[in-house]
XYZ file of C-alpha atoms in Angstrom:
674
model
C -27.835 19.726 -5.481
C -28.813 19.569 -9.118
C -32.111 21.368 -8.702
C -32.560 24.718 -10.402
C -32.489 26.665 -7.153
C -29.306 25.001 -6.042
C -27.636 25.529 -9.398
C -28.071 29.248 -8.970
C -26.439 29.083 -5.562
C -23.615 26.804 -6.712
C -20.847 28.084 -9.025
C -20.791 26.263 -12.354
C -17.146 25.323 -11.921
C -17.863 23.823 -8.494
C -20.844 21.913 -9.910
C -18.555 20.331 -12.498
C -16.310 19.169 -9.663
C -19.275 17.270 -8.212
C -19.167 15.049 -11.292
C -15.386 14.765 -11.570
C -14.344 14.154 -7.957
C -16.333 10.904 -7.490
C -14.621 9.519 -10.589
C -11.183 10.477 -9.245
C -11.678 9.385 -5.649
C -13.459 6.108 -6.417
C -10.856 5.195 -9.050
C -8.298 4.935 -6.230
C -10.322 2.003 -4.875
C -11.144 0.406 -8.206
C -9.292 -2.847 -7.456
C -11.109 -3.224 -4.121
C -14.668 -2.542 -5.321
C -17.030 -5.273 -6.470
C -18.216 -5.434 -10.059
C -21.820 -4.773 -9.077
C -20.784 -1.598 -7.267
C -18.726 -0.364 -10.233
C -21.762 -0.873 -12.489
C -23.995 0.958 -9.998
C -21.471 3.799 -9.760
C -21.364 4.226 -13.542
C -25.169 4.323 -13.778
C -25.457 6.817 -10.907
C -22.756 9.090 -12.328
C -24.406 9.041 -15.762
C -27.695 9.948 -14.102
C -26.081 12.861 -12.271
C -24.438 14.026 -15.511
C -27.810 13.951 -17.293
C -29.359 16.009 -14.487
C -26.494 18.482 -14.642
C -26.949 18.856 -18.421
C -30.726 19.276 -18.003
C -31.291 16.107 -20.033
C -33.194 14.516 -17.166
C -35.057 15.807 -14.152
C -33.761 14.979 -10.704
C -36.844 12.864 -10.123
C -38.632 11.939 -6.963
C -36.896 11.131 -3.717
C -38.021 7.510 -3.864
C -35.603 6.863 -6.757
C -32.642 7.635 -4.508
C -34.157 5.450 -1.802
C -34.479 2.520 -4.228
C -30.845 2.880 -5.306
C -29.682 3.048 -1.689
C -31.750 0.002 -0.690
C -30.542 -1.959 -3.736
C -26.940 -1.157 -2.840
C -27.451 -2.242 0.772
C -29.144 -5.495 -0.282
C -26.298 -6.360 -2.649
C -23.845 -5.466 0.089
C -25.542 -7.837 2.537
C -25.537 -10.609 -0.077
C -21.820 -10.238 -0.817
C -20.625 -8.993 2.575
C -19.492 -12.366 3.895
C -17.486 -13.109 0.776
C -15.692 -9.756 0.601
C -15.028 -9.393 4.336
C -15.916 -6.815 6.969
C -13.376 -4.189 5.917
C -14.424 -4.289 2.274
C -18.116 -4.235 3.232
C -17.655 -1.084 5.320
C -15.674 0.460 2.480
C -18.481 -0.277 -0.003
C -20.993 1.330 2.348
C -18.865 4.464 2.612
C -18.461 4.616 -1.182
C -22.217 4.209 -1.645
C -22.969 7.164 0.631
C -20.326 9.246 -1.160
C -21.852 8.366 -4.518
C -25.427 9.283 -3.591
C -24.733 12.339 -1.432
C -24.569 14.832 -4.382
C -28.232 14.067 -5.117
C -29.341 15.645 -1.841
C -26.970 18.556 -1.291
C -28.984 21.543 -0.054
C -26.684 23.559 2.186
C -22.985 24.261 2.398
C -22.877 22.008 5.423
C -23.905 19.098 3.173
C -21.137 19.980 0.727
C -18.564 19.946 3.526
C -19.797 16.516 4.617
C -19.459 15.192 1.075
C -15.972 16.715 0.807
C -14.828 15.054 4.052
C -16.175 11.666 2.945
C -14.065 12.023 -0.209
C -10.950 12.708 1.882
C -11.727 9.665 4.018
C -11.979 7.493 0.898
C -8.549 8.679 -0.228
C -7.133 7.715 3.161
C -8.816 4.307 2.898
C -7.152 3.670 -0.461
C -3.765 3.840 1.278
C -4.724 0.798 3.346
C -4.426 -1.351 0.240
C -1.599 0.323 -1.695
C 1.324 2.328 -0.345
C 3.801 2.577 -3.218
C 5.320 5.993 -3.817
C 3.645 6.300 -7.207
C 0.216 5.510 -5.824
C 0.838 7.918 -2.927
C 1.724 10.677 -5.396
C -1.493 9.958 -7.285
C -3.444 10.312 -4.028
C -1.683 13.642 -3.417
C -2.675 14.896 -6.880
C -6.305 13.925 -6.269
C -6.140 15.585 -2.840
C -5.102 18.837 -4.521
C -8.061 18.445 -6.893
C -10.370 18.128 -3.874
C -8.879 21.305 -2.396
C -9.507 23.088 -5.701
C -13.178 22.139 -5.442
C -13.349 23.557 -1.920
C -11.583 26.706 -3.068
C -14.049 27.145 -5.926
C -16.872 27.461 -3.394
C -15.260 30.481 -1.748
C -13.685 32.048 -4.845
C -16.051 31.224 -7.716
C -14.591 33.915 -9.969
C -10.992 32.722 -9.552
C -9.394 31.003 -12.513
C -8.369 27.354 -12.463
C -4.703 28.375 -12.304
C -5.290 30.534 -9.230
C -7.213 27.770 -7.503
C -4.463 25.290 -8.294
C -1.732 27.628 -7.015
C -3.650 28.262 -3.816
C -4.212 24.526 -3.238
C -0.545 23.767 -3.910
C 0.411 26.515 -1.492
C -1.690 24.917 1.244
C -0.069 21.533 0.647
C 3.465 22.967 0.656
C 2.782 24.905 3.852
C 1.546 21.766 5.595
C 4.506 19.573 4.580
C 6.985 20.720 7.293
C 4.490 20.022 10.056
C 3.535 16.677 8.489
C 7.191 15.587 8.248
C 7.880 16.705 11.817
C 4.910 14.784 13.180
C 5.814 11.707 11.129
C 9.435 11.620 12.285
C 9.224 12.728 15.920
C 5.701 12.280 17.216
C 5.441 9.115 19.353
C 3.944 6.147 17.526
C 1.012 5.325 19.789
C -0.400 1.810 19.264
C -3.988 1.769 17.948
C -6.853 1.146 20.343
C -8.340 -1.348 17.900
C -7.271 -3.254 14.807
C -8.566 -2.701 11.305
C -10.470 -5.808 10.146
C -8.386 -7.856 7.765
C -9.192 -7.501 4.104
C -10.080 -10.676 2.248
C -7.574 -9.976 -0.476
C -6.499 -12.516 -3.045
C -3.757 -14.768 -1.722
C -0.646 -14.592 -3.858
C 2.464 -16.706 -4.011
C 3.095 -20.008 -2.305
C 0.404 -21.900 -0.431
C 0.643 -24.427 2.402
C -0.101 -27.268 -0.005
C 1.502 -28.394 -3.251
C 0.021 -30.071 -6.284
C 1.931 -30.998 -9.382
C 1.915 -27.890 -11.602
C 1.356 -25.246 -8.895
C 4.827 -23.704 -9.029
C 4.968 -23.914 -12.819
C 1.965 -21.548 -12.824
C 3.749 -19.165 -10.451
C 6.725 -19.081 -12.810
C 4.556 -17.072 -15.223
C 3.971 -14.313 -12.656
C 6.111 -11.169 -12.559
C 4.603 -9.994 -9.260
C 7.083 -8.950 -6.603
C 7.311 -11.296 -3.596
C 9.877 -9.452 -1.470
C 13.077 -7.401 -1.554
C 16.321 -8.125 0.281
C 19.227 -5.853 1.162
C 22.386 -7.467 2.550
C 24.524 -5.587 5.069
C 27.271 -8.221 4.758
C 28.806 -9.995 1.780
C 26.194 -11.364 -0.609
C 26.116 -15.197 -0.749
C 26.507 -17.059 -4.011
C 23.395 -17.522 -6.098
C 23.142 -21.240 -5.293
C 22.989 -20.383 -1.569
C 19.936 -18.136 -1.921
C 17.327 -20.683 -0.844
C 14.583 -18.622 0.816
C 12.688 -20.964 3.151
C 8.951 -20.423 3.494
C 6.801 -23.517 4.150
C 7.608 -27.118 5.074
C 5.255 -29.835 3.776
C 5.517 -33.138 5.633
C 2.387 -35.131 4.724
C 1.344 -36.688 1.408
C -2.235 -37.755 0.590
C -1.559 -39.367 -2.808
C -2.560 -36.172 -4.638
C -0.707 -33.321 -2.971
C 1.763 -32.440 -0.246
C 0.395 -30.699 2.831
C 1.683 -29.147 6.001
C 0.646 -30.754 9.260
C -0.996 -28.046 11.358
C 1.275 -26.930 14.186
C -0.498 -24.842 16.785
C 1.783 -22.236 18.325
C 0.550 -22.459 21.901
C 3.212 -20.223 23.380
C 4.699 -17.747 20.931
C 7.220 -16.429 23.459
C 8.640 -19.923 23.851
C 9.205 -20.211 20.116
C 10.737 -16.773 19.937
C 13.607 -18.032 22.065
C 14.313 -20.916 19.683
C 16.478 -19.076 17.123
C 18.500 -17.360 19.834
C 19.478 -20.729 21.300
C 20.146 -22.592 18.090
C 22.561 -20.150 16.404
C 26.129 -20.962 17.394
C 28.926 -19.076 15.732
C 32.486 -20.122 15.066
C 35.282 -18.669 13.017
C 34.495 -20.970 10.081
C 30.785 -20.148 9.910
C 29.395 -18.073 7.044
C 27.166 -15.441 8.606
C 25.036 -13.047 6.570
C 22.826 -10.229 7.825
C 20.075 -8.784 5.691
C 16.794 -6.913 5.747
C 13.690 -8.320 4.071
C 10.723 -6.203 2.991
C 7.674 -8.309 2.144
C 4.921 -7.222 -0.178
C 1.334 -8.021 0.897
C 0.533 -11.652 0.096
C -2.490 -12.195 2.414
C -0.651 -15.252 3.726
C 1.132 -15.749 7.067
C 4.562 -16.934 5.883
C 7.860 -15.050 5.964
C 11.063 -15.849 4.081
C 14.651 -16.257 5.263
C 17.850 -18.156 4.546
C 18.818 -21.170 6.651
C 19.648 -21.145 9.495
C 18.047 -17.793 10.257
C 17.574 -15.802 13.441
C 15.143 -12.901 13.500
C 16.531 -9.746 15.089
C 13.786 -9.266 17.657
C 12.288 -5.860 18.358
C 8.909 -4.338 19.102
C 7.794 -4.738 15.504
C 8.697 -8.442 15.171
C 7.936 -9.770 18.648
C 4.658 -11.276 17.424
C 6.378 -13.444 14.775
C 6.834 -17.119 15.637
C 9.700 -19.364 14.550
C 8.253 -22.868 14.244
C 10.037 -26.135 14.870
C 10.453 -26.785 11.159
C 12.434 -23.489 10.939
C 9.729 -21.620 9.061
C 8.604 -18.213 10.346
C 4.919 -17.573 10.858
C 2.866 -14.422 11.430
C -0.357 -14.785 13.487
C -2.005 -12.221 11.199
C -1.975 -12.482 7.438
C 0.418 -10.108 5.732
C -1.855 -7.406 4.325
C 0.697 -4.586 4.177
C 4.440 -4.314 3.522
C 6.435 -5.471 6.538
C 10.157 -5.329 7.240
C 12.371 -7.527 9.399
C 16.089 -8.165 9.862
C 17.670 -11.616 9.897
C 21.087 -13.061 10.647
C 21.637 -16.450 8.984
C 24.367 -19.010 9.519
C 24.605 -20.627 6.096
C 26.927 -23.410 7.284
C 25.001 -24.520 10.370
C 22.982 -27.725 9.917
C 19.336 -28.033 10.881
C 19.676 -30.463 13.757
C 17.536 -29.307 16.683
C 14.024 -30.117 17.898
C 13.592 -33.476 16.190
C 12.094 -36.500 17.899
C 10.871 -39.924 16.915
C 7.319 -38.773 16.155
C 8.535 -36.055 13.775
C 10.846 -38.451 11.937
C 8.115 -41.082 11.784
C 5.706 -38.610 10.229
C 8.280 -37.833 7.549
C 8.409 -41.521 6.591
C 4.698 -42.032 6.000
C 3.564 -42.830 2.462
C 0.959 -45.073 0.889
C 2.779 -47.817 -0.961
C -0.302 -48.429 -3.116
C -0.535 -44.855 -4.409
C 2.617 -45.076 -6.521
C 3.597 -48.760 -6.440
C 6.314 -48.613 -9.080
C 8.059 -45.690 -7.406
C 7.710 -47.369 -4.006
C 9.270 -50.556 -5.339
C 12.116 -48.544 -6.906
C 12.814 -46.962 -3.515
C 12.856 -50.362 -1.837
C 15.370 -51.561 -4.425
C 17.611 -48.559 -3.764
C 17.520 -49.337 -0.050
C 18.501 -52.986 -0.599
C 21.434 -52.145 -2.880
C 22.856 -49.197 -0.902
C 25.291 -49.218 1.987
C 23.845 -46.153 3.715
C 21.468 -43.238 3.302
C 24.001 -41.123 1.438
C 24.415 -43.882 -1.156
C 20.644 -43.893 -1.700
C 20.619 -40.127 -2.263
C 23.560 -40.279 -4.667
C 22.026 -43.155 -6.625
C 18.724 -41.305 -6.985
C 20.370 -38.111 -8.222
C 22.473 -40.172 -10.629
C 19.287 -41.725 -11.965
C 17.909 -38.246 -12.718
C 21.114 -37.282 -14.525
C 21.501 -40.457 -16.558
C 17.928 -40.635 -17.813
C 16.170 -38.271 -20.255
C 14.496 -36.105 -17.612
C 13.650 -32.599 -18.810
C 13.127 -29.381 -16.842
C 10.200 -27.600 -18.476
C 7.296 -25.252 -17.766
C 5.076 -27.281 -20.111
C 5.047 -30.805 -18.671
C 2.517 -33.341 -19.954
C -0.669 -33.708 -17.946
C -0.529 -36.516 -15.387
C -3.436 -38.768 -14.480
C -3.731 -41.204 -11.571
C -0.576 -42.229 -9.719
C 1.008 -39.075 -11.037
C 4.443 -39.650 -9.522
C 4.716 -43.078 -11.159
C 3.653 -41.643 -14.498
C 6.114 -38.764 -14.228
C 9.116 -40.787 -13.053
C 8.806 -43.718 -15.448
C 6.901 -42.327 -18.464
C 6.793 -38.577 -19.160
C 10.053 -37.625 -17.362
C 9.338 -33.936 -17.993
C 8.434 -31.499 -15.262
C 9.179 -28.460 -13.151
C 10.771 -28.249 -9.701
C 7.710 -29.606 -7.862
C 7.793 -32.756 -10.010
C 11.361 -33.518 -8.990
C 11.000 -32.507 -5.337
C 7.822 -34.597 -4.966
C 9.192 -37.708 -6.635
C 12.542 -37.472 -4.814
C 10.892 -37.040 -1.397
C 8.570 -39.969 -2.057
C 11.541 -42.119 -3.103
C 13.470 -41.239 0.044
C 10.546 -42.216 2.243
C 10.144 -45.460 0.323
C 13.838 -46.142 0.959
C 13.419 -45.535 4.692
C 14.912 -42.016 4.872
C 12.831 -39.292 6.573
C 12.196 -36.603 3.968
C 9.988 -33.557 3.421
C 9.238 -30.952 0.761
C 10.209 -27.333 1.353
C 8.609 -24.446 -0.525
C 10.280 -21.094 -0.958
C 12.147 -19.040 -3.504
C 15.485 -19.467 -5.192
C 17.805 -16.614 -6.134
C 16.719 -13.084 -6.945
C 17.559 -10.218 -9.287
C 20.179 -7.699 -8.218
C 19.299 -4.035 -8.673
C 22.719 -2.407 -8.996
C 21.287 1.108 -8.700
C 19.713 0.331 -5.329
C 22.062 -2.385 -4.081
C 19.299 -4.859 -3.219
C 17.735 -8.044 -4.583
C 14.187 -8.339 -5.885
C 12.604 -11.767 -5.598
C 9.553 -12.334 -7.788
C 6.848 -14.976 -7.799
C 8.521 -16.490 -10.847
C 11.456 -17.388 -8.553
C 9.253 -19.777 -6.530
C 10.928 -23.117 -5.989
C 10.484 -26.485 -4.285
C 13.240 -28.699 -2.927
C 13.673 -31.601 -0.522
C 15.194 -32.080 2.899
C 16.331 -35.481 4.189
C 17.275 -36.511 7.711
C 20.761 -38.004 8.020
C 22.077 -39.293 11.322
C 24.790 -37.006 12.622
C 23.960 -34.248 10.133
C 20.321 -33.487 10.792
C 18.120 -32.093 8.043
C 20.111 -31.722 4.828
C 18.879 -29.846 1.772
C 18.840 -31.848 -1.460
C 17.624 -30.154 -4.634
C 16.974 -32.755 -7.351
C 16.418 -29.913 -9.827
C 20.192 -29.395 -9.818
C 20.655 -32.905 -11.192
C 18.375 -32.191 -14.156
C 19.050 -28.490 -14.860
C 22.119 -27.219 -12.931
C 21.805 -23.729 -14.446
C 18.479 -23.186 -12.636
C 20.227 -23.525 -9.273
C 23.440 -21.740 -10.220
C 22.181 -18.717 -12.144
C 18.419 -18.808 -12.566
C 16.280 -19.661 -15.545
C 18.066 -20.926 -18.628
C 17.484 -19.238 -21.979
C 15.219 -22.108 -23.004
C 13.062 -21.720 -19.879
C 12.904 -17.951 -20.380
C 11.660 -18.517 -23.913
C 9.037 -20.979 -22.680
C 7.897 -18.592 -19.963
C 7.530 -15.686 -22.374
C 5.554 -17.795 -24.816
C 3.216 -19.053 -22.093
C 2.778 -15.555 -20.652
C 1.742 -14.229 -24.056
C 4.531 -11.716 -24.649
C 8.254 -11.706 -25.285
C 9.869 -10.307 -22.145
C 13.401 -10.622 -23.504
C 12.623 -8.142 -26.274
C 11.719 -5.495 -23.739
C 14.701 -6.241 -21.512
C 17.063 -5.801 -24.439
C 16.066 -2.144 -24.555
C 18.808 -0.870 -22.263
C 17.253 2.537 -21.655
C 13.886 1.084 -20.629
C 15.569 -1.371 -18.313
C 17.644 1.371 -16.682
C 14.587 3.561 -16.172
C 12.695 0.625 -14.670
C 15.554 -0.103 -12.260
C 15.671 3.521 -11.097
C 11.896 3.639 -10.612
C 12.044 0.389 -8.678
C 14.855 1.791 -6.520
C 12.799 4.880 -5.671
C 9.850 2.720 -4.674
C 12.123 0.500 -2.576
C 13.584 3.457 -0.665
C 10.063 4.806 -0.084
C 8.936 1.441 1.269
C 12.040 1.056 3.407
C 12.174 4.496 5.030
C 8.549 5.683 4.943
C 6.101 2.783 4.774
C 8.136 0.648 7.178
C 9.123 3.493 9.497
C 8.564 1.617 12.730
C 8.739 2.401 16.424
C 12.149 0.725 16.562
C 13.500 2.879 13.735
C 12.041 5.976 15.336
C 13.805 5.245 18.618
C 17.104 4.646 16.831
C 16.772 7.927 14.970
C 15.875 9.890 18.084
C 18.723 8.310 20.047
C 21.123 9.307 17.290
C 19.872 12.891 17.543
C 19.373 13.315 21.282
C 21.321 10.520 22.955
C 20.141 7.481 24.875
C 17.694 9.285 27.175
C 15.325 10.600 24.573
C 11.900 10.536 26.220
C 11.887 13.878 28.030
C 13.963 15.615 25.373
C 11.664 14.460 22.620
C 8.589 15.714 24.448
C 10.197 19.105 25.109
C 11.493 19.470 21.548
C 8.143 18.385 20.136
C 6.182 20.849 22.237
C 8.587 23.702 21.496
C 8.613 22.902 17.780
C 4.845 22.693 17.589
C 4.484 25.907 19.580
C 6.884 27.707 17.262
C 5.096 26.423 14.186
C 1.681 27.449 15.501
C 3.003 30.836 16.636
C 4.703 31.391 13.279
C 1.516 30.450 11.465
C -0.667 32.911 13.361
C 2.016 35.613 13.271
C 2.207 35.298 9.499
C -1.566 35.558 9.173
C -1.680 38.579 11.503
C 1.099 40.384 9.638
C -0.555 39.645 6.310
C -3.893 41.015 7.468
C -2.193 44.041 9.001
C -0.352 44.736 5.757
C -3.523 44.296 3.740
C -5.408 46.695 5.983
C -2.716 49.359 5.754
C -2.044 49.060 2.035
C -5.483 48.039 0.843
C -6.814 50.297 -1.976
C -10.321 49.721 -0.620
C -9.209 51.004 2.788
C -7.790 54.153 1.198
C -11.113 54.846 -0.529
C -12.986 54.197 2.719
C -10.751 56.629 4.665
C -11.093 59.267 1.953
C -14.885 58.922 2.076
C -14.935 59.305 5.873
C -12.679 62.383 5.642
C -14.981 64.022 3.098
C -18.055 63.292 5.240
C -16.214 64.755 8.224
C -15.729 67.987 6.266
C -19.502 68.016 5.859
C -19.796 68.039 9.650
C -20.376 64.346 10.403
C -17.570 62.469 12.166
C -17.791 58.661 12.343
C -18.009 57.198 15.816
C -16.138 53.940 16.434
C -19.057 52.305 18.257
C -21.751 52.953 15.632
C -22.824 50.602 12.864
C -22.719 51.397 9.147
C -26.468 51.959 9.092
C -26.311 54.408 12.001
C -23.498 56.258 10.259
C -25.486 56.489 7.010
C -28.583 57.735 8.891
C -26.641 60.607 10.435
C -25.162 61.544 7.036
C -28.651 61.465 5.487
C -29.691 64.328 7.772
C -26.927 66.417 6.235
C -27.145 65.257 2.595
C -29.429 62.623 1.094
C -27.271 62.251 -2.030
C -24.098 61.844 0.058
C -25.778 59.152 2.175
C -26.654 57.170 -0.971
C -23.069 57.275 -2.245
C -21.697 56.454 1.218
C -24.015 53.438 1.497
C -22.733 52.168 -1.851
C -19.108 52.681 -0.757
C -19.618 50.817 2.523
C -21.342 47.914 0.749
C -18.492 47.548 -1.766
C -15.903 47.901 0.986
C -17.484 45.118 3.062
C -17.617 42.851 0.027
C -13.948 43.465 -0.680
C -12.690 43.002 2.889
C -15.049 40.495 4.500
C -16.605 38.575 1.586
C -13.165 38.033 0.029
C -14.306 39.537 -3.287
C -11.028 41.274 -3.956
C -11.438 42.090 -7.599
C -10.282 45.098 -9.563
C -13.887 45.759 -10.610
C -14.825 46.493 -6.988
C -11.889 48.899 -6.590
C -12.926 50.719 -9.761
C -16.519 50.950 -8.508
C -15.273 52.308 -5.168
C -13.242 55.009 -6.892
C -16.220 56.058 -9.034
C -18.458 56.278 -5.980
C -15.811 58.325 -4.140
C -15.647 60.767 -7.035
C -19.421 61.227 -6.908
C -19.308 61.578 -3.110
C -16.738 64.348 -3.295
C -19.134 66.320 -5.520
C -21.797 66.197 -2.812
C -22.178 69.185 -0.530
C -23.895 69.816 2.738
C -27.591 70.645 2.379
C -28.218 74.356 2.345
C -24.674 75.152 1.198
């Protein structure tokens, strides 16, 4: 494409686009591309720029082959680590990057253009926020401007931009109609899962894990309540239950879901309502975490529909997705906040939640045995343990001292400073040592209310760990030892001291920014816009589509929808072609070039030569030449200019002026012999 011959064929403005568009389109995938590919892309683009500026020659074909082979070799070496989807994406980007070096025909340019559009579509697999989508739309318009520059090389940038915007605006009604009404047909295959970085909570817990998450401002999920909002201290969002301890960390015993349909019936059976129960209904929208866990308040029941039928409610009341969450998903839940967790427990489950190694933390084990000997019942043991936390100098901090071997012993009896996982781990271990079945639960606590949007945002910094103990007659009961050490964390979120610690550890002072009321208000409005986009567009599901169509057309929507869709599409297509036909008809009637052409034919007719409808331009000119050689020359020039104006889309004032000059000369011509 950068050879001298091709440069003459290619408009300069369009050639510049060949350097700019790869930068724009590949930047949309910057977070998904490997470092080696980014380096290769920069080198290749610099090489193409040097060729374009005549600093370097295009070189032999073997150079391109070496680059392509090197890219493929690196792709094979890293393919397993980055996953199938990312590997295919890298291959597509590599072909897009090297294609400009071998463009010879317009067909090649169209191929390169379509690959660029495909890359933009691929970028929406990984990010779907409204702001990113708008950026993709802007880059799409830039791609249309490049295509327009091929057909109208003399048009200004403003004209090309207006024309591209016009195309986008004209396509919006049809796009919206298809999005809202067109049946959502399930895909014939599934896109391979991306090996994205897992974020948030994991199905294991080491001392210090959640303290690290407290430094993250990444969004975990959003929640919108359709009933009264519970108190802050009731917002315990359950995620993962950890029931085994290996002396170093808490883990979750693998529970194979053999029959998902069987588990889907569990929440429907366990929720029993009475007049004294506190029921809340809410919608959760998860952000991609590349993990399989969902979040809900206890005791929660998923509102089952076509979009959530694959989700499994496990026996420990956590909700599990068979596929990792790689895109925003939405689900509705009804929770009974006053119902105890009492079902599906047997001796083996309770026995597993008693297992500990007495030698791993001997001092803590002995302390638990002492509590058991001095207490009347399990509740007395719990109360005594919480009292011990309150009456001793335990501190709630994001900067706990490092712990060595027998970490729980060292924390409980020596350092006495830690975050929620320190207290949940030590409390659960103590309960097991005292003979009470106990387990650690991971999730999130609280959330930030967005008053503009009326929803809560829960961030990774809200991650929390607490304990659950089994009491006869009550079932699993939540006990949060953090409340005994720092009650404000459970009642209203991070204390001012913890906020100061978090900002210092994160490397910036967040409170300074939040004090700027205008910036905070703008941020809340922007977040609200993104939430509404995610709720109504990204998560527009088959279930929502059916509800919308039933609201419009009644319960029996299938036939009506098909008829309305076909009629609407037919009208749109008919209107489109009618508009084009009327425009062409108007242009033909009112075209200044057509007026010159008719005037020329009328003058030639006066010379005794009438144009026949079936003859070509060359035949017409040959007949005129027999009458007047000079007139035939001027007529040939007029017909050439007219064809350029009408059929080559070169509708410039210079052509009209040239036509008028040629017509003036033609009118001076007379029939030979006159």
